[in-house]
Short mmCIF file of C-alpha atoms and ligand atoms in Angstrom, two decimals:
data_model
loop_
_atom_site.label_atom_id
_atom_site.label_comp_id
_atom_site.label_asym_id
_atom_site.label_seq_id
_atom_site.Cartn_x
_atom_site.Cartn_y
_atom_site.Cartn_z
CA MET Z 1 0.05 -0.15 -0.05
CA ASN Z 2 1.13 3.51 -0.75
CA SER Z 3 0.94 6.17 1.72
CA PHE Z 4 -2.39 7.66 0.43
CA SER Z 5 -4.02 4.26 0.11
CA LYS Z 6 -2.76 3.50 3.94
CA ASN Z 7 -4.38 6.81 5.05
CA LEU Z 8 -7.54 6.20 3.06
CA PHE Z 9 -7.49 2.72 4.68
CA PHE Z 10 -7.20 3.94 8.19
CA THR Z 11 -9.55 6.59 7.65
CA LEU Z 12 -12.39 4.15 6.49
CA VAL Z 13 -11.57 2.04 9.54
CA LEU Z 14 -12.11 5.00 11.94
CA VAL Z 15 -15.44 5.77 10.36
CA LEU Z 16 -16.52 2.20 10.55
CA THR Z 17 -15.96 2.04 14.10
CA PHE Z 18 -17.32 5.40 14.94
CA VAL Z 19 -20.50 4.28 13.23
CA LEU Z 20 -20.51 0.72 14.78
CA THR Z 21 -19.97 2.11 18.24
CA ARG Z 22 -22.81 4.75 17.53
CA THR Z 23 -25.31 1.85 16.22
CA THR Z 24 -24.61 -0.20 19.36
CA LEU Z 25 -24.72 2.65 21.86
CA ALA Z 26 -28.00 3.57 20.21
CA ARG Z 27 -29.28 0.12 20.89
CA THR Z 28 -28.70 0.17 24.62
CA LEU Z 29 -30.67 2.76 26.88
CA ASN Z 30 -28.22 5.03 28.61
CA VAL Z 31 -28.96 3.76 32.16
CA THR Z 32 -26.54 4.35 35.18
CA GLY Z 33 -24.73 1.39 35.95
CA ALA Z 34 -24.95 -2.20 34.59
CA LYS Z 35 -26.96 -2.27 31.33
CA ASP Z 36 -28.02 -6.15 31.20
CA PHE Z 37 -31.82 -4.99 31.31
CA SER Z 38 -31.27 -2.06 28.73
CA HIS Z 39 -30.33 -4.03 25.33
CA LEU Z 40 -33.15 -2.95 22.69
CA LEU Z 41 -34.34 -5.32 19.91
CA GLU Z 42 -32.48 -5.24 16.96
CA ASN Z 43 -35.05 -4.58 14.37
CA LEU Z 44 -36.11 -1.11 15.57
CA SER Z 45 -36.32 1.66 12.94
CA SER Z 46 -34.69 4.95 13.39
CA SER Z 47 -37.83 6.71 13.84
CA ASP Z 48 -38.76 4.18 16.49
CA LEU Z 49 -35.29 4.38 18.25
CA ALA Z 50 -36.23 8.16 18.57
CA LYS Z 51 -39.56 7.37 20.08
CA VAL Z 52 -37.85 5.10 22.74
CA LYS Z 53 -35.49 7.82 23.59
CA ALA Z 54 -38.34 9.77 24.18
CA GLY Z 55 -40.10 7.10 26.11
CA PHE Z 56 -37.13 6.53 28.27
CA SER Z 57 -36.99 10.16 29.26
CA LEU Z 58 -40.57 9.93 30.26
CA PHE Z 59 -39.47 6.81 32.30
CA ALA Z 60 -36.41 8.06 33.97
CA LYS Z 61 -36.86 11.47 34.85
CA GLY Z 62 -39.03 12.80 37.72
CA TRP Z 63 -42.66 14.08 37.51
CA VAL Z 64 -43.55 17.41 39.36
CA THR Z 65 -46.67 19.03 40.96
CA ALA Z 66 -49.05 20.86 38.90
CA PRO Z 67 -49.15 23.70 37.97
CA SER Z 68 -45.69 23.84 36.65
CA SER Z 69 -43.54 25.30 33.71
CA THR Z 70 -42.67 21.57 32.91
CA ARG Z 71 -45.98 20.77 31.41
CA VAL Z 72 -45.00 17.60 29.84
CA ARG Z 73 -44.25 16.14 33.27
CA ASP Z 74 -46.38 17.52 35.69
CA GLY Z 75 -49.47 16.38 37.47
CA LEU Z 76 -47.71 13.98 39.98
CA GLY Z 77 -50.07 12.54 42.65
CA PRO Z 78 -51.79 14.16 44.58
CA LEU Z 79 -50.95 10.92 46.15
CA PHE Z 80 -47.87 8.65 45.08
CA ASN Z 81 -45.32 6.26 45.70
CA ALA Z 82 -42.67 7.67 43.56
CA VAL Z 83 -41.91 10.57 41.58
CA SER Z 84 -40.54 8.56 38.48
CA CYS Z 85 -40.78 5.07 36.99
CA MET Z 86 -36.89 4.53 37.46
CA SER Z 87 -36.94 5.16 41.16
CA CYS Z 88 -38.47 1.73 41.58
CA HIS Z 89 -37.14 -0.08 38.28
CA GLN Z 90 -33.48 1.31 38.92
CA GLY Z 91 -31.58 0.53 35.55
CA MET Z 92 -34.96 -0.94 34.00
CA GLY Z 93 -34.47 -3.81 36.98
CA ARG Z 94 -35.97 -4.76 40.21
CA GLY Z 95 -36.55 -3.24 43.64
CA LYS Z 96 -35.24 -3.94 47.04
CA PRO Z 97 -37.73 -4.28 49.80
CA GLN Z 98 -35.88 -2.56 52.66
CA LYS Z 99 -34.33 0.65 53.10
CA SER Z 100 -32.94 0.72 56.39
CA ASP Z 101 -33.51 -1.42 59.66
CA LEU Z 102 -37.38 -1.40 59.77
CA SER Z 103 -38.35 0.99 57.08
CA ILE Z 104 -39.52 -0.01 53.55
CA ASP Z 105 -38.09 0.91 50.39
CA HIS Z 106 -40.71 2.76 48.23
CA SER Z 107 -40.27 0.02 45.22
CA LEU Z 108 -41.97 -2.60 47.79
CA LEU Z 109 -45.71 -1.18 47.48
CA PHE Z 110 -49.04 -2.70 48.85
CA ARG Z 111 -52.24 -3.29 47.15
CA LEU Z 112 -55.35 -3.05 49.02
CA SER Z 113 -58.76 -4.41 48.60
CA VAL Z 114 -61.80 -5.72 50.65
CA THR Z 115 -64.12 -8.77 50.37
CA GLY Z 116 -66.07 -8.79 46.90
CA LYS Z 117 -65.26 -8.22 43.23
CA SER Z 118 -65.10 -4.88 41.25
CA PRO Z 119 -67.67 -4.52 38.23
CA HIS Z 120 -65.02 -6.14 35.86
CA GLY Z 121 -64.23 -9.00 38.28
CA GLY Z 122 -61.07 -7.50 39.98
CA PRO Z 123 -60.28 -6.72 43.31
CA LEU Z 124 -62.73 -4.40 45.21
CA SER Z 125 -60.68 -1.31 46.47
CA GLU Z 126 -60.52 -0.40 50.14
CA PRO Z 127 -63.21 2.18 50.53
CA THR Z 128 -61.00 4.93 52.04
CA TYR Z 129 -57.39 4.18 50.77
CA GLY Z 130 -58.34 2.85 47.29
CA GLY Z 131 -56.64 -0.13 45.36
CA GLN Z 132 -53.01 0.85 46.65
CA PHE Z 133 -51.53 2.33 49.60
CA GLN Z 134 -49.51 5.72 48.59
CA PRO Z 135 -47.27 6.91 51.40
CA ARG Z 136 -46.29 9.90 49.72
CA SER Z 137 -48.40 13.11 48.58
CA ILE Z 138 -48.01 16.67 47.19
CA ILE Z 139 -47.87 19.39 49.85
CA SER Z 140 -51.62 20.33 50.08
CA VAL Z 141 -52.53 16.58 50.83
CA LYS Z 142 -52.15 14.32 53.52
CA SER Z 143 -49.94 11.31 52.74
CA GLU Z 144 -51.82 7.79 53.55
CA GLY Z 145 -49.15 6.94 56.30
CA GLN Z 146 -46.25 4.70 56.70
CA VAL Z 147 -45.37 1.11 56.71
CA LYS Z 148 -42.43 -1.04 58.35
CA VAL Z 149 -41.56 -4.47 57.86
CA GLU Z 150 -40.05 -7.00 60.48
CA TYR Z 151 -38.43 -10.06 59.47
CA ILE Z 152 -38.76 -13.43 61.76
CA GLU Z 153 -35.86 -15.92 60.94
CA GLU Z 154 -37.23 -19.67 60.52
CA VAL Z 155 -34.25 -22.25 60.10
CA GLY Z 156 -34.23 -25.56 58.60
CA GLN Z 157 -31.89 -27.67 56.84
CA PHE Z 158 -30.91 -29.72 53.64
CA LEU Z 159 -30.79 -33.52 53.58
CA ASP Z 160 -27.19 -33.48 53.78
CA GLY Z 161 -27.23 -31.34 56.98
CA GLU Z 162 -26.25 -27.94 55.75
CA LYS Z 163 -28.45 -25.02 57.58
CA TYR Z 164 -30.52 -22.55 56.15
CA SER Z 165 -32.71 -19.61 57.51
CA LEU Z 166 -35.55 -18.23 55.75
CA ARG Z 167 -36.91 -14.77 56.80
CA ARG Z 168 -40.68 -14.17 56.88
CA PRO Z 169 -41.98 -10.52 56.80
CA VAL Z 170 -44.35 -8.94 59.06
CA TYR Z 171 -45.66 -5.61 57.91
CA SER Z 172 -47.25 -2.69 60.15
CA PHE Z 173 -49.04 0.14 59.06
CA SER Z 174 -48.95 3.36 61.16
CA ASN Z 175 -49.95 6.99 61.01
CA LEU Z 176 -52.85 6.32 58.89
CA ALA Z 177 -54.27 9.65 58.01
CA TYR Z 178 -57.85 9.06 56.80
CA GLY Z 179 -58.53 6.77 59.67
CA ALA Z 180 -58.44 2.92 60.15
CA PHE Z 181 -58.72 0.44 57.21
CA GLN Z 182 -61.84 -1.33 56.63
CA SER Z 183 -61.93 -4.01 59.02
CA ASP Z 184 -61.71 -7.16 56.15
CA VAL Z 185 -59.05 -5.37 54.29
CA LEU Z 186 -56.62 -7.55 52.37
CA ILE Z 187 -53.14 -6.40 51.72
CA SER Z 188 -50.62 -7.84 48.86
CA PRO Z 189 -47.08 -6.61 49.09
CA ARG Z 190 -45.39 -6.38 45.55
CA ILE Z 191 -41.72 -5.56 44.63
CA ALA Z 192 -40.98 -3.95 41.33
CA PRO Z 193 -39.74 -6.55 38.83
CA HIS Z 194 -37.17 -5.80 36.03
CA VAL Z 195 -38.95 -4.79 33.08
CA ALA Z 196 -36.58 -6.62 30.20
CA GLY Z 197 -38.20 -8.85 27.52
CA LEU Z 198 -41.78 -7.99 28.21
CA GLY Z 199 -42.59 -7.12 24.59
CA LEU Z 200 -41.57 -10.58 23.51
CA LEU Z 201 -43.90 -12.12 26.36
CA GLU Z 202 -46.77 -9.99 24.97
CA LYS Z 203 -45.95 -11.76 21.51
CA ILE Z 204 -46.49 -14.99 22.92
CA SER Z 205 -49.64 -16.41 21.13
CA ARG Z 206 -52.73 -17.24 23.13
CA GLU Z 207 -52.67 -20.94 21.82
CA SER Z 208 -48.80 -21.22 23.14
CA LEU Z 209 -50.02 -20.22 26.80
CA LEU Z 210 -53.43 -22.43 26.76
CA ALA Z 211 -51.15 -25.39 25.68
CA ASN Z 212 -49.56 -25.46 29.26
CA VAL Z 213 -52.79 -25.32 30.97
CA ASP Z 214 -53.84 -28.08 32.98
CA VAL Z 215 -56.42 -26.76 35.54
CA ALA Z 216 -57.65 -30.25 36.81
CA ASP Z 217 -54.02 -31.67 36.82
CA VAL Z 218 -55.01 -34.42 34.45
CA ASP Z 219 -51.56 -35.84 33.95
CA GLY Z 220 -51.59 -36.16 37.80
CA ASP Z 221 -47.98 -34.34 38.38
CA GLY Z 222 -49.42 -32.35 41.16
CA ILE Z 223 -48.85 -29.28 38.91
CA SER Z 224 -51.91 -27.60 37.45
CA GLY Z 225 -51.49 -23.98 36.05
CA ARG Z 226 -54.13 -21.58 34.87
CA VAL Z 227 -54.56 -18.46 33.01
CA ASN Z 228 -55.47 -15.24 34.75
CA THR Z 229 -58.17 -13.36 32.86
CA VAL Z 230 -58.18 -9.82 33.41
CA TRP Z 231 -60.00 -6.49 32.33
CA SER Z 232 -58.02 -4.45 29.79
CA PRO Z 233 -58.77 -0.78 30.11
CA THR Z 234 -57.08 -0.28 26.71
CA HIS Z 235 -58.98 -2.88 24.74
CA LYS Z 236 -61.99 -2.84 26.88
CA LYS Z 237 -62.49 -6.37 27.27
CA HIS Z 238 -61.15 -9.28 29.36
CA MET Z 239 -58.15 -10.71 27.97
CA ILE Z 240 -55.37 -13.30 29.47
CA GLY Z 241 -53.37 -11.53 32.02
CA ARG Z 242 -49.58 -11.72 31.61
CA PHE Z 243 -47.84 -8.98 33.63
CA GLY Z 244 -47.72 -8.17 37.30
CA TRP Z 245 -46.99 -10.89 39.93
CA LYS Z 246 -50.60 -12.49 39.56
CA ALA Z 247 -50.59 -12.10 35.76
CA ASN Z 248 -53.13 -9.19 36.76
CA GLN Z 249 -52.44 -7.01 33.67
CA ALA Z 250 -53.08 -8.10 30.07
CA THR Z 251 -50.69 -5.93 28.08
CA VAL Z 252 -47.77 -3.52 28.41
CA ALA Z 253 -50.29 -0.57 27.70
CA ASP Z 254 -52.45 -1.55 30.39
CA GLN Z 255 -49.50 -2.10 32.82
CA ASN Z 256 -48.04 1.10 31.86
CA ALA Z 257 -51.14 3.00 32.36
CA GLY Z 258 -51.61 1.26 35.79
CA ALA Z 259 -48.21 2.20 36.98
CA PHE Z 260 -48.66 5.95 35.90
CA SER Z 261 -52.28 5.96 37.50
CA GLY Z 262 -51.40 3.87 40.96
CA ASP Z 263 -47.69 4.84 41.22
CA LEU Z 264 -47.02 8.21 40.21
CA GLY Z 265 -50.79 9.85 40.21
CA ILE Z 266 -50.69 10.60 36.84
CA THR Z 267 -53.96 10.02 34.78
CA SER Z 268 -54.23 8.73 31.01
CA MET Z 269 -57.04 8.12 28.51
CA GLN Z 270 -57.44 4.81 29.79
CA LEU Z 271 -57.44 5.68 33.64
CA PRO Z 272 -58.80 9.17 33.62
CA ASN Z 273 -59.47 9.69 37.33
CA GLU Z 274 -57.07 10.51 39.98
CA SER Z 275 -56.37 7.69 42.46
CA CYS Z 276 -58.11 9.49 45.35
CA SER Z 277 -61.34 7.60 46.94
CA SER Z 278 -64.29 9.78 47.66
CA LEU Z 279 -63.40 9.80 51.36
CA GLN Z 280 -59.98 11.63 50.44
CA PHE Z 281 -61.61 15.22 50.00
CA ASP Z 282 -58.14 17.02 50.10
CA CYS Z 283 -56.70 14.72 47.13
CA ALA Z 284 -59.91 14.95 45.18
CA SER Z 285 -59.98 18.68 45.14
CA SER Z 286 -56.45 19.20 44.33
CA LEU Z 287 -55.12 20.87 40.87
CA THR Z 288 -54.41 18.53 38.19
CA GLY Z 289 -51.87 18.37 35.28
CA GLY Z 290 -54.41 18.13 32.51
CA ALA Z 291 -57.11 15.58 31.65
CA PRO Z 292 -55.36 13.54 30.63
CA GLU Z 293 -51.98 14.31 32.69
CA ILE Z 294 -50.01 12.04 29.99
CA ASN Z 295 -51.48 12.26 26.58
CA LYS Z 296 -52.02 9.14 24.19
CA LYS Z 297 -48.76 10.06 22.16
CA LEU Z 298 -46.52 10.27 25.09
CA LEU Z 299 -47.67 7.14 26.74
CA GLY Z 300 -47.24 5.47 23.54
CA TYR Z 301 -43.69 6.20 23.54
CA VAL Z 302 -43.54 4.78 27.16
CA ASN Z 303 -45.12 1.69 25.90
CA LEU Z 304 -42.99 1.42 23.01
CA LEU Z 305 -39.95 1.67 25.26
CA ILE Z 306 -41.01 -1.14 27.53
CA SER Z 307 -41.84 -3.21 24.34
CA SER Z 308 -38.40 -2.40 22.82
CA ILE Z 309 -36.14 -3.98 25.63
CA ASP Z 310 -34.87 -7.37 24.55
CA ALA Z 311 -34.54 -10.20 26.52
CA PRO Z 312 -31.38 -10.43 29.13
CA ARG Z 313 -28.58 -11.86 27.18
CA VAL Z 314 -27.56 -15.54 28.29
CA ILE Z 315 -23.69 -15.81 29.39
CA LYS Z 316 -23.22 -19.54 29.35
CA ASN Z 317 -20.59 -20.75 32.04
CA GLU Z 318 -18.70 -23.82 32.79
CA PHE Z 319 -21.63 -25.65 34.69
CA TYR Z 320 -24.27 -24.39 32.21
CA THR Z 321 -25.40 -27.49 30.91
CA LYS Z 322 -25.01 -29.69 33.94
CA GLY Z 323 -27.26 -27.14 35.82
CA LEU Z 324 -29.86 -27.29 33.44
CA LYS Z 325 -29.80 -30.89 33.70
CA VAL Z 326 -30.46 -30.62 37.38
CA PHE Z 327 -33.07 -27.82 37.14
CA ARG Z 328 -35.06 -30.53 34.62
CA LYS Z 329 -34.51 -33.19 37.14
CA MET Z 330 -36.18 -31.21 39.87
CA GLN Z 331 -39.07 -30.50 37.28
CA CYS Z 332 -38.55 -26.79 37.81
CA GLN Z 333 -39.33 -26.42 34.01
CA LYS Z 334 -42.93 -27.80 34.45
CA CYS Z 335 -43.73 -24.15 35.43
CA HIS Z 336 -40.47 -22.17 34.66
CA VAL Z 337 -41.25 -23.47 30.82
CA GLU Z 338 -38.00 -23.15 29.03
CA SER Z 339 -39.01 -21.66 25.56
CA PHE Z 340 -41.61 -20.41 23.24
CA LYS Z 341 -41.59 -19.56 19.55
CA ILE Z 342 -42.99 -16.31 18.57
CA GLY Z 343 -42.46 -16.08 14.70
CA GLU Z 344 -38.87 -17.16 13.67
CA ARG Z 345 -37.50 -16.55 17.30
CA GLU Z 346 -37.19 -18.83 19.75
CA ILE Z 347 -37.23 -16.91 23.56
CA ARG Z 348 -36.24 -18.52 26.67
CA PRO Z 349 -38.28 -16.79 29.63
CA TYR Z 350 -38.42 -19.97 31.87
CA SER Z 351 -41.94 -19.20 32.65
CA ASP Z 352 -45.29 -20.52 31.58
CA LEU Z 353 -46.97 -17.22 32.68
CA LEU Z 354 -49.74 -19.12 34.40
CA LEU Z 355 -50.90 -19.09 37.88
CA HIS Z 356 -49.94 -21.71 40.40
CA ASP Z 357 -50.59 -22.30 44.02
CA LEU Z 358 -47.25 -22.09 45.72
CA GLY Z 359 -48.92 -22.72 49.44
CA GLU Z 360 -49.89 -21.09 52.16
CA ARG Z 361 -46.22 -19.74 53.25
CA LEU Z 362 -46.40 -17.32 50.38
CA ALA Z 363 -49.90 -16.53 50.24
CA ASP Z 364 -51.10 -13.08 50.43
CA LYS Z 365 -54.64 -14.05 50.93
CA ARG Z 366 -55.86 -11.65 48.64
CA SER Z 367 -57.15 -12.65 45.29
CA ASP Z 368 -56.76 -10.84 42.03
CA TYR Z 369 -59.46 -11.64 39.41
CA LEU Z 370 -59.15 -15.33 38.80
CA ALA Z 371 -55.94 -15.69 40.96
CA SER Z 372 -56.48 -17.00 44.57
CA GLY Z 373 -54.68 -15.82 47.57
CA SER Z 374 -52.24 -18.51 47.39
CA GLU Z 375 -51.55 -18.28 43.73
CA TRP Z 376 -48.81 -16.46 42.02
CA LYS Z 377 -47.70 -16.27 38.27
CA THR Z 378 -44.54 -18.11 37.47
CA PRO Z 379 -41.93 -15.25 37.08
CA PRO Z 380 -39.77 -15.36 34.10
CA LEU Z 381 -36.44 -16.41 35.25
CA TRP Z 382 -34.32 -14.59 32.33
CA GLY Z 383 -32.39 -12.08 34.23
CA VAL Z 384 -31.94 -13.52 37.78
CA GLY Z 385 -28.31 -13.80 37.36
CA LYS Z 386 -28.01 -10.25 36.15
CA GLN Z 387 -29.75 -8.51 38.99
CA SER Z 388 -27.03 -8.40 41.26
CA SER Z 389 -24.80 -6.23 38.90
CA VAL Z 390 -27.77 -4.16 37.87
CA ASN Z 391 -29.53 -3.63 41.31
CA GLY Z 392 -26.75 -4.39 43.68
CA HIS Z 393 -28.70 -7.28 45.15
CA THR Z 394 -30.06 -10.63 45.00
CA ASN Z 395 -33.54 -10.41 46.57
CA PHE Z 396 -36.33 -12.53 44.98
CA LEU Z 397 -39.82 -13.54 44.91
CA HIS Z 398 -43.01 -11.20 44.77
CA ASP Z 399 -41.89 -9.19 48.18
CA GLY Z 400 -38.22 -9.43 47.82
CA ARG Z 401 -38.21 -11.79 51.10
CA ALA Z 402 -35.63 -14.35 49.54
CA ARG Z 403 -32.11 -13.05 50.22
CA ASN Z 404 -30.66 -15.22 47.46
CA LEU Z 405 -31.60 -18.02 45.03
CA THR Z 406 -31.42 -20.68 47.58
CA GLU Z 407 -33.97 -19.10 49.83
CA ALA Z 408 -36.24 -18.41 46.82
CA ILE Z 409 -36.29 -22.04 45.80
CA LEU Z 410 -36.77 -22.95 49.64
CA TRP Z 411 -39.87 -20.84 49.89
CA HIS Z 412 -41.52 -22.85 47.24
CA GLY Z 413 -44.51 -24.93 48.63
CA GLY Z 414 -47.92 -26.10 47.25
CA GLU Z 415 -47.56 -27.24 43.51
CA ALA Z 416 -44.16 -26.93 43.64
CA SER Z 417 -43.53 -29.00 46.90
CA GLY Z 418 -41.94 -31.69 44.96
CA SER Z 419 -39.50 -29.49 43.10
CA LYS Z 420 -38.65 -27.96 46.66
CA ASN Z 421 -37.88 -31.49 48.16
CA ALA Z 422 -35.97 -32.49 45.28
CA PHE Z 423 -33.80 -29.48 45.75
CA LEU Z 424 -33.41 -30.11 49.57
CA GLY Z 425 -31.87 -33.72 48.47
CA LEU Z 426 -29.40 -32.45 46.26
CA SER Z 427 -25.73 -32.80 46.79
CA SER Z 428 -23.69 -29.49 47.20
CA MET Z 429 -22.13 -30.13 43.67
CA GLU Z 430 -25.28 -30.29 42.25
CA ARG Z 431 -26.55 -27.17 44.09
CA LYS Z 432 -23.25 -25.33 42.81
CA GLU Z 433 -24.15 -26.56 39.12
CA LEU Z 434 -27.78 -25.20 39.47
CA PHE Z 435 -26.65 -21.86 40.61
CA SER Z 436 -24.12 -21.50 38.01
CA PHE Z 437 -26.88 -22.28 35.36
CA LEU Z 438 -29.39 -19.73 37.20
CA ASN Z 439 -26.75 -17.16 37.20
CA SER Z 440 -26.06 -17.32 33.39
CA LEU Z 441 -29.49 -16.34 32.73
C1 LIG L 1 -43.75 2.40 43.65
C2 LIG L 1 -42.72 1.52 42.78
C3 LIG L 1 -42.91 1.49 41.16
C4 LIG L 1 -43.22 2.56 40.43
C5 LIG L 1 -43.15 4.04 40.67
C6 LIG L 1 -43.33 1.91 39.03
N1 LIG L 1 -43.26 0.64 39.10
FE1 LIG L 1 -43.56 -0.84 37.59
N2 LIG L 1 -43.94 -2.17 39.11
C7 LIG L 1 -43.74 -2.18 40.55
C8 LIG L 1 -44.43 -3.17 40.78
C9 LIG L 1 -44.69 -3.58 42.40
C10 LIG L 1 -45.06 -3.95 39.87
C11 LIG L 1 -45.66 -5.43 40.02
C12 LIG L 1 -47.03 -5.14 39.99
C13 LIG L 1 -47.92 -6.19 40.24
O1 LIG L 1 -47.56 -7.26 40.52
O2 LIG L 1 -49.14 -5.91 39.95
C14 LIG L 1 -44.55 -3.28 38.57
C15 LIG L 1 -44.51 -3.79 37.48
C16 LIG L 1 -44.18 -3.34 36.32
C17 LIG L 1 -44.39 -3.83 34.98
C18 LIG L 1 -44.74 -5.35 34.71
C19 LIG L 1 -43.33 -6.02 34.92
C20 LIG L 1 -43.74 -7.52 34.66
O3 LIG L 1 -42.62 -8.42 34.82
O4 LIG L 1 -44.82 -8.02 34.73
C21 LIG L 1 -43.85 -2.79 34.18
C22 LIG L 1 -43.70 -2.82 32.38
C23 LIG L 1 -43.71 -1.67 34.58
N3 LIG L 1 -44.14 -1.83 36.12
C24 LIG L 1 -43.57 -0.28 34.28
C25 LIG L 1 -43.53 0.94 35.06
C26 LIG L 1 -43.85 2.19 34.35
C27 LIG L 1 -43.75 2.51 33.11
C28 LIG L 1 -43.61 3.08 35.58
C29 LIG L 1 -43.99 4.48 35.44
C30 LIG L 1 -44.80 5.01 34.84
C31 LIG L 1 -43.46 2.21 36.66
N4 LIG L 1 -43.76 0.98 36.00
C32 LIG L 1 -43.26 2.57 38.16
C33 LIG L 1 -43.56 -1.09 40.85
C34 LIG L 1 -43.38 0.39 40.58
C1 LIG L 2 -45.79 -25.13 40.55
C2 LIG L 2 -44.93 -24.06 39.57
C3 LIG L 2 -43.18 -23.77 40.10
C4 LIG L 2 -42.33 -24.89 39.95
C5 LIG L 2 -42.48 -26.59 39.93
C6 LIG L 2 -41.23 -24.11 40.47
N1 LIG L 2 -41.42 -22.89 40.60
FE1 LIG L 2 -40.03 -21.38 40.88
N2 LIG L 2 -41.57 -20.06 40.92
C7 LIG L 2 -42.97 -20.51 41.02
C8 LIG L 2 -43.76 -18.95 41.40
C9 LIG L 2 -45.35 -18.78 41.18
C10 LIG L 2 -42.83 -18.02 41.69
C11 LIG L 2 -43.36 -16.91 42.29
C12 LIG L 2 -43.27 -17.00 43.91
C13 LIG L 2 -43.59 -15.56 44.57
O1 LIG L 2 -43.04 -14.64 44.01
O2 LIG L 2 -44.17 -15.85 45.70
C14 LIG L 2 -41.47 -18.57 41.54
C15 LIG L 2 -40.44 -18.07 41.91
C16 LIG L 2 -39.01 -18.71 41.42
C17 LIG L 2 -37.85 -17.68 41.76
C18 LIG L 2 -37.74 -16.43 42.42
C19 LIG L 2 -37.88 -15.51 40.74
C20 LIG L 2 -38.09 -13.88 40.95
O3 LIG L 2 -37.94 -13.41 40.01
O4 LIG L 2 -38.07 -13.72 42.02
C21 LIG L 2 -37.00 -18.73 41.49
C22 LIG L 2 -35.24 -18.26 41.46
C23 LIG L 2 -37.24 -20.13 40.99
N3 LIG L 2 -38.67 -19.86 41.22
C24 LIG L 2 -36.68 -21.24 40.52
C25 LIG L 2 -37.15 -22.52 40.94
C26 LIG L 2 -36.50 -23.55 40.69
C27 LIG L 2 -34.94 -23.75 40.67
C28 LIG L 2 -37.41 -24.61 40.94
C29 LIG L 2 -37.18 -26.00 40.45
C30 LIG L 2 -36.25 -26.49 42.02
C31 LIG L 2 -38.81 -23.92 40.73
N4 LIG L 2 -38.52 -22.57 40.82
C32 LIG L 2 -40.02 -24.76 40.71
C33 LIG L 2 -43.46 -21.44 40.23
C34 LIG L 2 -42.73 -22.78 40.42
#
């Protein structure tokens, strides 16, 4: 090469590297810290990428009290749990239940209801406090109160003698500003899950989900599994539930509208009313940030953002294959179903998105549409190995009570008792292989 072509060659390499880095960067959300829950799907057009970026800004930045000069992001509250989506889903990831000794982190929220059903078959909201406890409020309104948690340790041991301890949460509510809860109040604690791969879960066909249903346990394996059927405020009809810990939301759009309303106090076309009960006069008479507070176009950007996050990437390690064998030997995949086909793509969420009874010890005793007080949706296991780098902790289960994967499995009961007992009988080598596998997800 002469020096001219050499220069040309290096310039080309430089330009190419620049373009490639730019495209890879554009395909990952700009979260602080580890980006394992922030990879975007590959086939997004550049106009979709721009919308995703706008959606990300609405997800990440704090909302403010109305009226404000920040018209796009005002209308927070009057009652709320957090000022932004990101403050519960840090790095698009999961919340942690405890802040300090006894106080609860706001990423753990509490659903409230009383005996009976709403007109659409959902939970009937607690008459004074509504469907969700909101410990924060704008200045002119009383916040609902505080919650604390205490953990009671319960010890046990594996068949080989190794000891373990599980912590059972006990919650106490105090400073209830609008009076006592109705005496038959039902309370469901829920931690914010990560939000990666949800657009893919939404694409799983109805038929594929129904194929795993075994309501009457016809195959006699002790595992039933059924769909939840919930009201979609977006489509104005009942649909199969896929999102939330009890599969209590049908679509990403419903889930997001629900989060804006319940968690931030932001109204939308789907949910136009502020979450003030008729007994919370100060709340009901507050200024709003418009009707609705987030318009259809902007909510659409947030929906596109959530639908565009790719599944977490598997990083296979030394024991991956052996660990997967242990997983199958214990029949974990009966609920944590390994794969689904969506069009040409195979996805591996390790979930059937169905409801299972996991026993009394995990029960919240509060039904949610068809889900009973002891039923939970099988959560996808993709991402369980990434959580510690994104969120700095390994708390699992619907209320974050498990401090690590071992405890998460040991809490399984009910339909999963067989699997739990098989786990108790594993050798320490098999346990090591299983955790290597789970941590690669
Ligand atoms: C106060 C904490 C908190 C805030 C703020 C919050 N979320 Fe969530 N998020 C949760 C909890 C808890 C769940 C599980 C809810 C359930 O089981 O019903 C959840 C679930 C979700 C899910 C479904 C995840 C799954 O795997 O099923 C999505 C999507 C989501 N949130 C999006 C949002 C968006 C968008 C915002 C902002 C408008 C937001 N969240 C704000 C706590 C929060
Ligand atoms: C009968 C169905 C069923 C079987 C079998 C089952 N699970 Fe689960 N699993 C669930 C459900 C439902 C939950 C959610 C429970 C909760 O949050 O209270 C869960 C939660 C988990 C979690 C925590 C996930 C998270 O995001 O917090 C892990 C890890 C897990 N299971 C691993 C396993 C392993 C390993 C096995 C086999 C030993 C297994 N499960 C067998 C249904 C099942």
